XYZ file of C-alpha atoms in Angstrom:
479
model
C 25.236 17.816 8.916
C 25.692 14.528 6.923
C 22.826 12.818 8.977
C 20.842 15.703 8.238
C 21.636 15.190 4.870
C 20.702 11.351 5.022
C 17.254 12.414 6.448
C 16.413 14.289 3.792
C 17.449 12.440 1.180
C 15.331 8.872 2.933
C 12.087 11.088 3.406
C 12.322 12.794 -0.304
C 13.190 8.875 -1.342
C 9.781 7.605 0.404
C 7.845 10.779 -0.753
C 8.413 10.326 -4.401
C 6.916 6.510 -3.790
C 4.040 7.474 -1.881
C 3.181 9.999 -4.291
C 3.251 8.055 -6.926
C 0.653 5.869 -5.449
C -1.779 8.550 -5.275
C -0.728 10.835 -8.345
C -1.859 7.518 -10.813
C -5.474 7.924 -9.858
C -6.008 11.340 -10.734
C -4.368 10.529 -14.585
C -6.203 7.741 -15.145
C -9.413 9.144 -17.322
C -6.665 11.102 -19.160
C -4.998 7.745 -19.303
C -8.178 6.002 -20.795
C -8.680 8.748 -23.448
C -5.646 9.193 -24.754
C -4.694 5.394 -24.482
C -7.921 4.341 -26.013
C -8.145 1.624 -22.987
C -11.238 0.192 -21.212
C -11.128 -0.459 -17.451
C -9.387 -3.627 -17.859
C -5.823 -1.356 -18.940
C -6.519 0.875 -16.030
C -6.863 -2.126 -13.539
C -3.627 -3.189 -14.738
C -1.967 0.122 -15.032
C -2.332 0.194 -10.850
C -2.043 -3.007 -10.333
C 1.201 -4.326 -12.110
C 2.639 -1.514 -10.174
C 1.345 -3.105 -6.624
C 1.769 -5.718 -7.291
C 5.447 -5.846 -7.581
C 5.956 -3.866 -4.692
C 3.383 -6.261 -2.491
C 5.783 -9.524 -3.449
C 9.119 -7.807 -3.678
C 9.016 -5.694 -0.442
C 10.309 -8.357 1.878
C 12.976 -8.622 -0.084
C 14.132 -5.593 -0.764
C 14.652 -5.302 2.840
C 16.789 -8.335 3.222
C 18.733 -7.017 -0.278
C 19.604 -3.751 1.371
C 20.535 -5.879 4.505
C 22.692 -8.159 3.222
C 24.117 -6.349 -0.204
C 24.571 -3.299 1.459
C 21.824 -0.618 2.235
C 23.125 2.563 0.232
C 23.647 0.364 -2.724
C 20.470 -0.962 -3.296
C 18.686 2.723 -2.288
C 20.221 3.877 -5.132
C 19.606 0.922 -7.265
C 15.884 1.511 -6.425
C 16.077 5.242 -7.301
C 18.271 4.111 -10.639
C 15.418 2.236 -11.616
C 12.551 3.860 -9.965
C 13.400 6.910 -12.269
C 13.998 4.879 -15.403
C 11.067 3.661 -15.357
C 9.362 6.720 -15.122
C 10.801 7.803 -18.046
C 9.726 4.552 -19.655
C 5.925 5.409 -18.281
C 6.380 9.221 -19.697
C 7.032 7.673 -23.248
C 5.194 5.337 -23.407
C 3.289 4.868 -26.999
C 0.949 1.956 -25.700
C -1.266 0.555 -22.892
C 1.439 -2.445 -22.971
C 4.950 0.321 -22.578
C 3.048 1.694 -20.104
C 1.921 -1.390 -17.533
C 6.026 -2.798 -18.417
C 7.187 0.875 -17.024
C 4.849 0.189 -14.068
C 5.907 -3.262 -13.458
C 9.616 -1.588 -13.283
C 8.747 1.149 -11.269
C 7.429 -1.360 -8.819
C 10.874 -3.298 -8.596
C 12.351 0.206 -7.542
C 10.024 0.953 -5.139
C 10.427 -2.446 -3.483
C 14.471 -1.741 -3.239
C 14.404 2.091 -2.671
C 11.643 1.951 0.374
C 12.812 -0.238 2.536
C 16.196 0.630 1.857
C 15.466 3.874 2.633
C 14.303 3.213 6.118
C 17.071 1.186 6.771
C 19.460 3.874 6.248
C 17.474 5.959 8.428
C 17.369 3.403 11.327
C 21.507 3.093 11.147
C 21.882 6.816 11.206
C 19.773 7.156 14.380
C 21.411 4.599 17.082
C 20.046 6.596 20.057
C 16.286 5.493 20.137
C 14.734 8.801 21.364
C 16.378 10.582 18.137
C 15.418 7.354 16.033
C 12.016 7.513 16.783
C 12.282 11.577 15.937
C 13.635 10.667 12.314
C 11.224 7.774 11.728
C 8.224 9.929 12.531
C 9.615 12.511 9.761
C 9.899 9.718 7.351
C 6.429 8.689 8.040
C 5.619 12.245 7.924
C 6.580 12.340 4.016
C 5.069 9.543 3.547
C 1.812 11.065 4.585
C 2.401 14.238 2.527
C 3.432 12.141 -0.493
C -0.103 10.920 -0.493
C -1.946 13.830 0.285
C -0.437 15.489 -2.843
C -0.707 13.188 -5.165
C -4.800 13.978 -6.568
C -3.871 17.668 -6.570
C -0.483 17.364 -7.816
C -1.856 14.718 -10.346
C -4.986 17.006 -11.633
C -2.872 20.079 -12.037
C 0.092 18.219 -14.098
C -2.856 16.344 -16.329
C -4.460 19.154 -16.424
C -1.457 21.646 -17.767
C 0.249 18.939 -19.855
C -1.324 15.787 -20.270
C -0.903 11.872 -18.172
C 2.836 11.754 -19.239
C 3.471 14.569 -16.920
C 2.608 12.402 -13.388
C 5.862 10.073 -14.096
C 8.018 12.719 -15.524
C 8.050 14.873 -12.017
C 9.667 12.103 -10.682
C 13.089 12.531 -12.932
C 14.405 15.456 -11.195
C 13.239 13.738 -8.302
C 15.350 10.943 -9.158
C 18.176 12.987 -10.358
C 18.957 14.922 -7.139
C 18.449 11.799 -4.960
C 20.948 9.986 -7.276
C 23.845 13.110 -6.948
C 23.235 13.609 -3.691
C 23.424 10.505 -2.331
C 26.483 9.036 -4.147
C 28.135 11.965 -2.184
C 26.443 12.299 0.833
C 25.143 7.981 1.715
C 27.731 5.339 3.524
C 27.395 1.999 3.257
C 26.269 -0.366 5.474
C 24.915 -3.752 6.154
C 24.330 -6.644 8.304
C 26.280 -9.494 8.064
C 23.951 -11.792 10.224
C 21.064 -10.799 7.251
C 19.395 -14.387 6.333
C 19.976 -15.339 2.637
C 17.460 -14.306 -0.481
C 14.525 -16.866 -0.262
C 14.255 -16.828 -4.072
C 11.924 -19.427 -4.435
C 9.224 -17.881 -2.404
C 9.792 -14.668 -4.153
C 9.085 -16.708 -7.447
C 6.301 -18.477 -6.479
C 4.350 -16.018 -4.550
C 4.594 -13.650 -7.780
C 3.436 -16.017 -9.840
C 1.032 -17.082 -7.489
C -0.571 -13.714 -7.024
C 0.118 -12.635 -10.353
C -2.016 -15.068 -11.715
C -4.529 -14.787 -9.610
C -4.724 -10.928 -10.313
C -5.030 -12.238 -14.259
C -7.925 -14.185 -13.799
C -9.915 -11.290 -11.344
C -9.448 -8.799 -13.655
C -9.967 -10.136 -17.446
C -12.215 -12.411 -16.354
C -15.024 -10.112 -17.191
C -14.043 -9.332 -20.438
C -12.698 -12.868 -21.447
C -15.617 -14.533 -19.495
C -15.128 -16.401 -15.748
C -16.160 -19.817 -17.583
C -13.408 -19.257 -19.994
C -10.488 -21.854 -20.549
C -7.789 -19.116 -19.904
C -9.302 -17.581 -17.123
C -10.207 -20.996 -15.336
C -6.738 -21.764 -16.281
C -5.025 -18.640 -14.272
C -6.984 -19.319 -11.741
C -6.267 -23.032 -11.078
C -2.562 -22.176 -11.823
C -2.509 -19.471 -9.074
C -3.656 -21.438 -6.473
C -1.419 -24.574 -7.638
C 1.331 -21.706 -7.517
C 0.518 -20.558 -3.711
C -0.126 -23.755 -2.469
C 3.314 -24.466 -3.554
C 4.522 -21.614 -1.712
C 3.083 -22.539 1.059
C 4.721 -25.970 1.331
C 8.060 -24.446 0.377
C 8.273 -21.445 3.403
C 7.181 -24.642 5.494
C 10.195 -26.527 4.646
C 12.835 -24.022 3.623
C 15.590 -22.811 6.512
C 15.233 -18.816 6.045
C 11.840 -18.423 4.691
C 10.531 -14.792 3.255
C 7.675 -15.728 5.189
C 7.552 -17.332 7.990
C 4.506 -19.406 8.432
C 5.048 -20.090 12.181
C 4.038 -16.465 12.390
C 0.692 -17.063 12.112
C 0.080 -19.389 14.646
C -0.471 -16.437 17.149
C -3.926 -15.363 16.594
C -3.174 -11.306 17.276
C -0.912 -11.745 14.486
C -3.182 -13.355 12.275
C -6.065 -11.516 12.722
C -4.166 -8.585 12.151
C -2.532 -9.646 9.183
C -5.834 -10.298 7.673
C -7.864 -7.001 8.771
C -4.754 -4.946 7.054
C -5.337 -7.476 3.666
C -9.064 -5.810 4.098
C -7.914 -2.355 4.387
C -5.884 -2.853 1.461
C -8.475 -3.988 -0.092
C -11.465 -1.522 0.879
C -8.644 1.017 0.754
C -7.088 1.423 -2.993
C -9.697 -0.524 -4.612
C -12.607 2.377 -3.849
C -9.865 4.890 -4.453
C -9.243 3.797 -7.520
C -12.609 4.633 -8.766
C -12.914 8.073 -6.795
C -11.158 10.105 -9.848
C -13.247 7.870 -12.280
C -16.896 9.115 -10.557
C -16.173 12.551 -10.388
C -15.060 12.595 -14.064
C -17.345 10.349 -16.021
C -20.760 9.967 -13.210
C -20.580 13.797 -12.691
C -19.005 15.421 -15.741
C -15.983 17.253 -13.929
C -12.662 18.152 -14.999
C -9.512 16.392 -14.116
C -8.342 18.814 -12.158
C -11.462 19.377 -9.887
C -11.845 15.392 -9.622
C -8.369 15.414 -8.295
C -9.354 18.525 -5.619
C -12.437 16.533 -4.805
C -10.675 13.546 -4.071
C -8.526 15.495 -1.286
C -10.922 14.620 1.949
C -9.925 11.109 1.665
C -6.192 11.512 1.607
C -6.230 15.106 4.148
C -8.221 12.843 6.518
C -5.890 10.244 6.521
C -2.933 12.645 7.354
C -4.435 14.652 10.159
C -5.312 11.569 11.926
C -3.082 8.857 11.400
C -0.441 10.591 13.696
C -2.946 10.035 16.919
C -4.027 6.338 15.740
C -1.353 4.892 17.824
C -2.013 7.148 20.873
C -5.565 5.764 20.848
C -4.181 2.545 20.427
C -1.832 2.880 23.492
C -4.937 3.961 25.529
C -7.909 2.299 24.575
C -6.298 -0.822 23.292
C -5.904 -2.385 19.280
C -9.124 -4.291 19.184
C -11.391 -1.023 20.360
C -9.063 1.565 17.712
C -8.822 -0.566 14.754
C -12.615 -1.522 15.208
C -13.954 1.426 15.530
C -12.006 2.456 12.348
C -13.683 -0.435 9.885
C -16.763 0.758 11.004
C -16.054 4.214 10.034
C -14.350 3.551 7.376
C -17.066 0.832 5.764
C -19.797 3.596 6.738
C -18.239 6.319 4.655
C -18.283 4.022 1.619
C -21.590 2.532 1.887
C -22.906 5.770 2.111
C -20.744 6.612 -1.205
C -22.950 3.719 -2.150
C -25.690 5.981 -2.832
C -24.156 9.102 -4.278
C -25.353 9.616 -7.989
C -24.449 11.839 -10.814
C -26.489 14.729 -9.488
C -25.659 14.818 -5.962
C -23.925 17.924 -4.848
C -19.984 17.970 -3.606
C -21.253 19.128 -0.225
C -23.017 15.555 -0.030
C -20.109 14.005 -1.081
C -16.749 15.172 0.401
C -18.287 14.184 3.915
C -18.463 10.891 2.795
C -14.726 10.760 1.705
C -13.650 11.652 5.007
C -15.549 9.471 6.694
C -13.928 7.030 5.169
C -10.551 8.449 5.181
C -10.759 9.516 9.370
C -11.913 4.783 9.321
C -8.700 3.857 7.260
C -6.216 6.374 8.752
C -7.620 4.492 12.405
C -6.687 1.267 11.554
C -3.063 0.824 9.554
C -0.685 1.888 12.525
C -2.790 -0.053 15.332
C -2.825 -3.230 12.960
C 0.750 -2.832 12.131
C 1.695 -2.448 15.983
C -0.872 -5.305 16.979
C 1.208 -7.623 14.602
C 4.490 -6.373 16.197
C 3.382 -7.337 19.168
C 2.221 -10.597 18.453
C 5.723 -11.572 18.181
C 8.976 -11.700 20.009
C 11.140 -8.731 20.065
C 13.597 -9.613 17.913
C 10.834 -10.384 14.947
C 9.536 -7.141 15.254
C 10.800 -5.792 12.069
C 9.675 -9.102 9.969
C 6.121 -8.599 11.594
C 6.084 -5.114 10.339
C 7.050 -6.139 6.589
C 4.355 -8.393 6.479
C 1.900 -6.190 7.987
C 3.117 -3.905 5.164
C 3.304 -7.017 2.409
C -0.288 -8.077 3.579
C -1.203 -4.709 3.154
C -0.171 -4.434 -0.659
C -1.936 -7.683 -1.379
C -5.369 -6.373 -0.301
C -4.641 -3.592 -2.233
C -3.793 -5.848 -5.295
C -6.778 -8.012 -5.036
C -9.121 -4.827 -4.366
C -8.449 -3.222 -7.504
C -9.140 -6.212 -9.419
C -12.238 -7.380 -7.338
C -13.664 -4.621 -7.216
C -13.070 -3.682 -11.060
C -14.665 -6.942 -12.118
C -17.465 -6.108 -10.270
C -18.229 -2.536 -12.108
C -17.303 -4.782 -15.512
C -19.590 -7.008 -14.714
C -22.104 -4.994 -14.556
C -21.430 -2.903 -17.542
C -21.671 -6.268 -19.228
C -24.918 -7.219 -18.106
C -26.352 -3.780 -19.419
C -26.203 -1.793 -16.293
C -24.197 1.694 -16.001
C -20.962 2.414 -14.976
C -22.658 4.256 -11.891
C -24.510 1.747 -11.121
C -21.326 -0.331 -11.251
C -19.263 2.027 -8.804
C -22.211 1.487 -6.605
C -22.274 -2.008 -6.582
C -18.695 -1.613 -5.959
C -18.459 0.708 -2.930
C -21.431 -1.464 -1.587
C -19.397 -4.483 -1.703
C -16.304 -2.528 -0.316
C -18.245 -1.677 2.283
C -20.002 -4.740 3.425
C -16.326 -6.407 3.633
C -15.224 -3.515 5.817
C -18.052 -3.493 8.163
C -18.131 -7.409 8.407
C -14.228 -7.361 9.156
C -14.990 -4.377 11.875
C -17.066 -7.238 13.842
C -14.189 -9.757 13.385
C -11.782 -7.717 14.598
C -14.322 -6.486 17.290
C -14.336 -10.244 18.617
C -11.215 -11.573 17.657
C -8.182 -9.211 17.328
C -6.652 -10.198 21.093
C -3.964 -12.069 21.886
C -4.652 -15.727 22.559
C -1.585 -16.417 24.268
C 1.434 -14.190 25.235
C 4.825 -14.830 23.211
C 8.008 -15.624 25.451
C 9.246 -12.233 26.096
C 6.790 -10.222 25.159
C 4.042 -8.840 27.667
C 0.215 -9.007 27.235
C -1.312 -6.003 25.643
C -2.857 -3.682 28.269
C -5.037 -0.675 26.692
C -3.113 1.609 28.976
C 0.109 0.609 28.137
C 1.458 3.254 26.264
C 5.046 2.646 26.821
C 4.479 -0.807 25.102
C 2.164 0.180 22.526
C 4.130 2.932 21.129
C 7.621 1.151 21.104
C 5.422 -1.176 19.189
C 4.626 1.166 16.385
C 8.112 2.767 15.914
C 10.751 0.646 16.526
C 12.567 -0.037 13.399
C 12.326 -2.983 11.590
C 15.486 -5.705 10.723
C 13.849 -6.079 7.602
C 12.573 -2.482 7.011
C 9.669 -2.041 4.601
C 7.361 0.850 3.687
């Protein structure tokens, strides 16, 4: 009964993140209005939240690790739900991005946290996998509701109302799992790599700065120039210090297998193609077609529904036709769908549309499990969890630099006198070239160059390998 209890409380843990990844974009014309923001707020309204959670998630999962995994859970859901409440009230575009920068440090702790629970729970690996795939399974509905559940709440009482459903949320989880959690850790867990974790949020961060007010400051500016040269100072640094440090956060050795690179960088594409064009999808219906909130978040829904109904078989296709074929085969799709969004205007019909979305939904939903797996099994065994967090981190980053590319490019063109359709279509062009061009380099590329001691070359019929791939749980759990 009190694992039962543990697996509920994990997958309602992971839902309320997931939805809240999805629930922002159908609040954000509400957001605009009632903020009196431009773009620029709404870029960073997304993306102070991701980006937290893109540089914190590796270590959250060492935190719960090594400080104990119930502990920080409900440390994340302490402050996950805080900051909601900080969102809810907030009176300015500036409350609202520091709620969102907290909300991010929550879901960085509470995620993998959560996960790591889960996998202690479940020792037997048959019922592991069983709980993991119900956890992923929340995950999955926490993102399909989010544009409905966001239109209806905006709708009935306003943005405020997408962060305050997550307080009772929050509440329960809290109750229940002081009662219900035990404690546990690893003692082996590696220490807190805490300047990586500095530098590679300042490093990004800065970056991030410089994409997205560079087109209202200017890209020739002093302060934009600046952020720029200081984010790249700022990585570079990085870089030389996971070279040299004993326990890095991320291990640049890593990348010396090519599977594992190659799959790092397609999922820092799909991050990218991903939540930048979603961020926008709310935005077209609203102001490029004149629809309410609420039908902009129903006609959103093909992206997301796509994405659940098929991501459960991506691995199986995986495990039988092989990563490179599967994850292929998915850019395409998936950099289709939005070039053809490329070319939808404000008086194209829905039934010209939603096909579109679900083109591109049925491409993404192809690609994250394979690339995750393909990065697993780049790797030896025992660095299967770590090659999952990064696949996850990597992930978050694209996602990051997406919304700001991709918003730049729509300023941008505002600012040199075109529309702001004309701007999402420049946009969703540009998504889509990147997606189709990284289709053809994981077409050619995304094989193993050399097997890892220990583990075996990937055979497109090896399902057994391919699958234990995808759902073993990580050491370092992430989302």
């Amino acid at each position: 009964m009190l694992v039962k209890a543990l697996l509920t409380l994990t997958c309602a843990g992971q839902f309320m993140v997931l939805l809240d990844n999805t629930i922002v974009g159908a609040a954000l014309p509400d957001m605009q209005q009632r903020l009196h923001t431009g773009l620029t707020g709404l870029q960073w309204i997304v993306d102070a939240y991701v980006l937290l959670v893109a540089m914190l998630l590796l270590s959250g999962g060492v935190f719960a690790d090594r400080f104990g995994r119930r502990r920080v859970f409900l440390a994340g859901v302490v402050v996950f739900t805080a900051a909601s409440v900080v969102c809810s009230l907030a009176p300015s575009i500036g409350w609202l991005i520091a709620g969102r920068v907290l909300q991010g440090v929550g879901a960085a702790a509470l995620s993998p946290a959560s996960l790591a629970l889960l996998a202690a729970a479940y020792p037997a690996p048959r019922e592991r996998v069983r709980a993991i795939g119900l956890w992923a399974g929340f995950s999955g509905i926490g993102l399909a509701a989010g544009p409905l559940a966001g239109g209806i709440l905006v709708a009935s009482f306003g943005w405020p109302a997408i962060f305050l459903v997550n307080v009772p949320i929050g509440a329960v989880l809290l109750l229940a799992g002081l009662r219900v959690l035990g404690e546990s850790r690893n003692p082996s867990a590696p220490p807190i790599d805490v300047p990586g974790t500095v530098l590679s949020v300042a490093g990004v961060g800065a970056v991030t700065y410089g994409l997205i007010e560079g087109g209202a400051r200017g890209w020739t500016s002093p302060v934009i120039l600046g952020s720029f040269a200081a984010g790249l100072v700022l990585l570079a640094a990085f870089v030389v210090v996971e070279a040299r440090v004993s326990t890095p956060m991320l291990p640049l050795r890593l990348f010396r297998q090519r599977l594992f690179t190659v799959s790092n960088t397609a999922m820092v594409v799909v991050g990218f193609a991903l939540m930048g064009s979603s961020f926008f999808f709310s935005q077209f219906f609203v102001y490029v077609q004149g629809t309410s909130i609420l039908a902009a978040g129903l006609q959103t829904l093909p992206v997301s529904l796509a994405m659940v109904i098929v991501s459960p078989y991506a691995g199986r296709f995986a495990a039988r036709y092989g990563f490179r074929v599967v994850v292929s085969i998915g850019l395409a799709l998936a950099g289709l769908g939005l070039l053809a969004l490329s070319f939808v205007h404000a008086d194209t019909g829905y039934g010209n549309v939603w096909w579109r979305l679900a083109v591109a939904g049925i491409g993404f939903a192809l690609t994250m499990s394979p690339l995750t797996g393909a990065a697993i099994q780049a790797v030896s065994p025992q660095e299967g969890g770590l090659a999952s967090g990064v696949s996850s981190t990597t992930r978050q980053i694209g996602a990051v630099l997406g919304v700001a590319v991709l918003g730049a490019i729509v300023h941008t063109r505002e600012s040199g006198g075109a529309s702001f359709e004309s701007g999402l279509n420049s946009a969703f062009l540009a998504a889509g070239a990147v997606t189709l061009a990284c289709a053809v380099f994981t077409g050619l590329w995304l094989t193993a160059a050399r097997t890892p001691r220990g583990v075996r070359a990937e055979q497109p019929g090896d399902q057994a390998v391919s699958e234990r791939s995808l759902t073993t749980p990580p050491s370092r759990p992430t989302s």
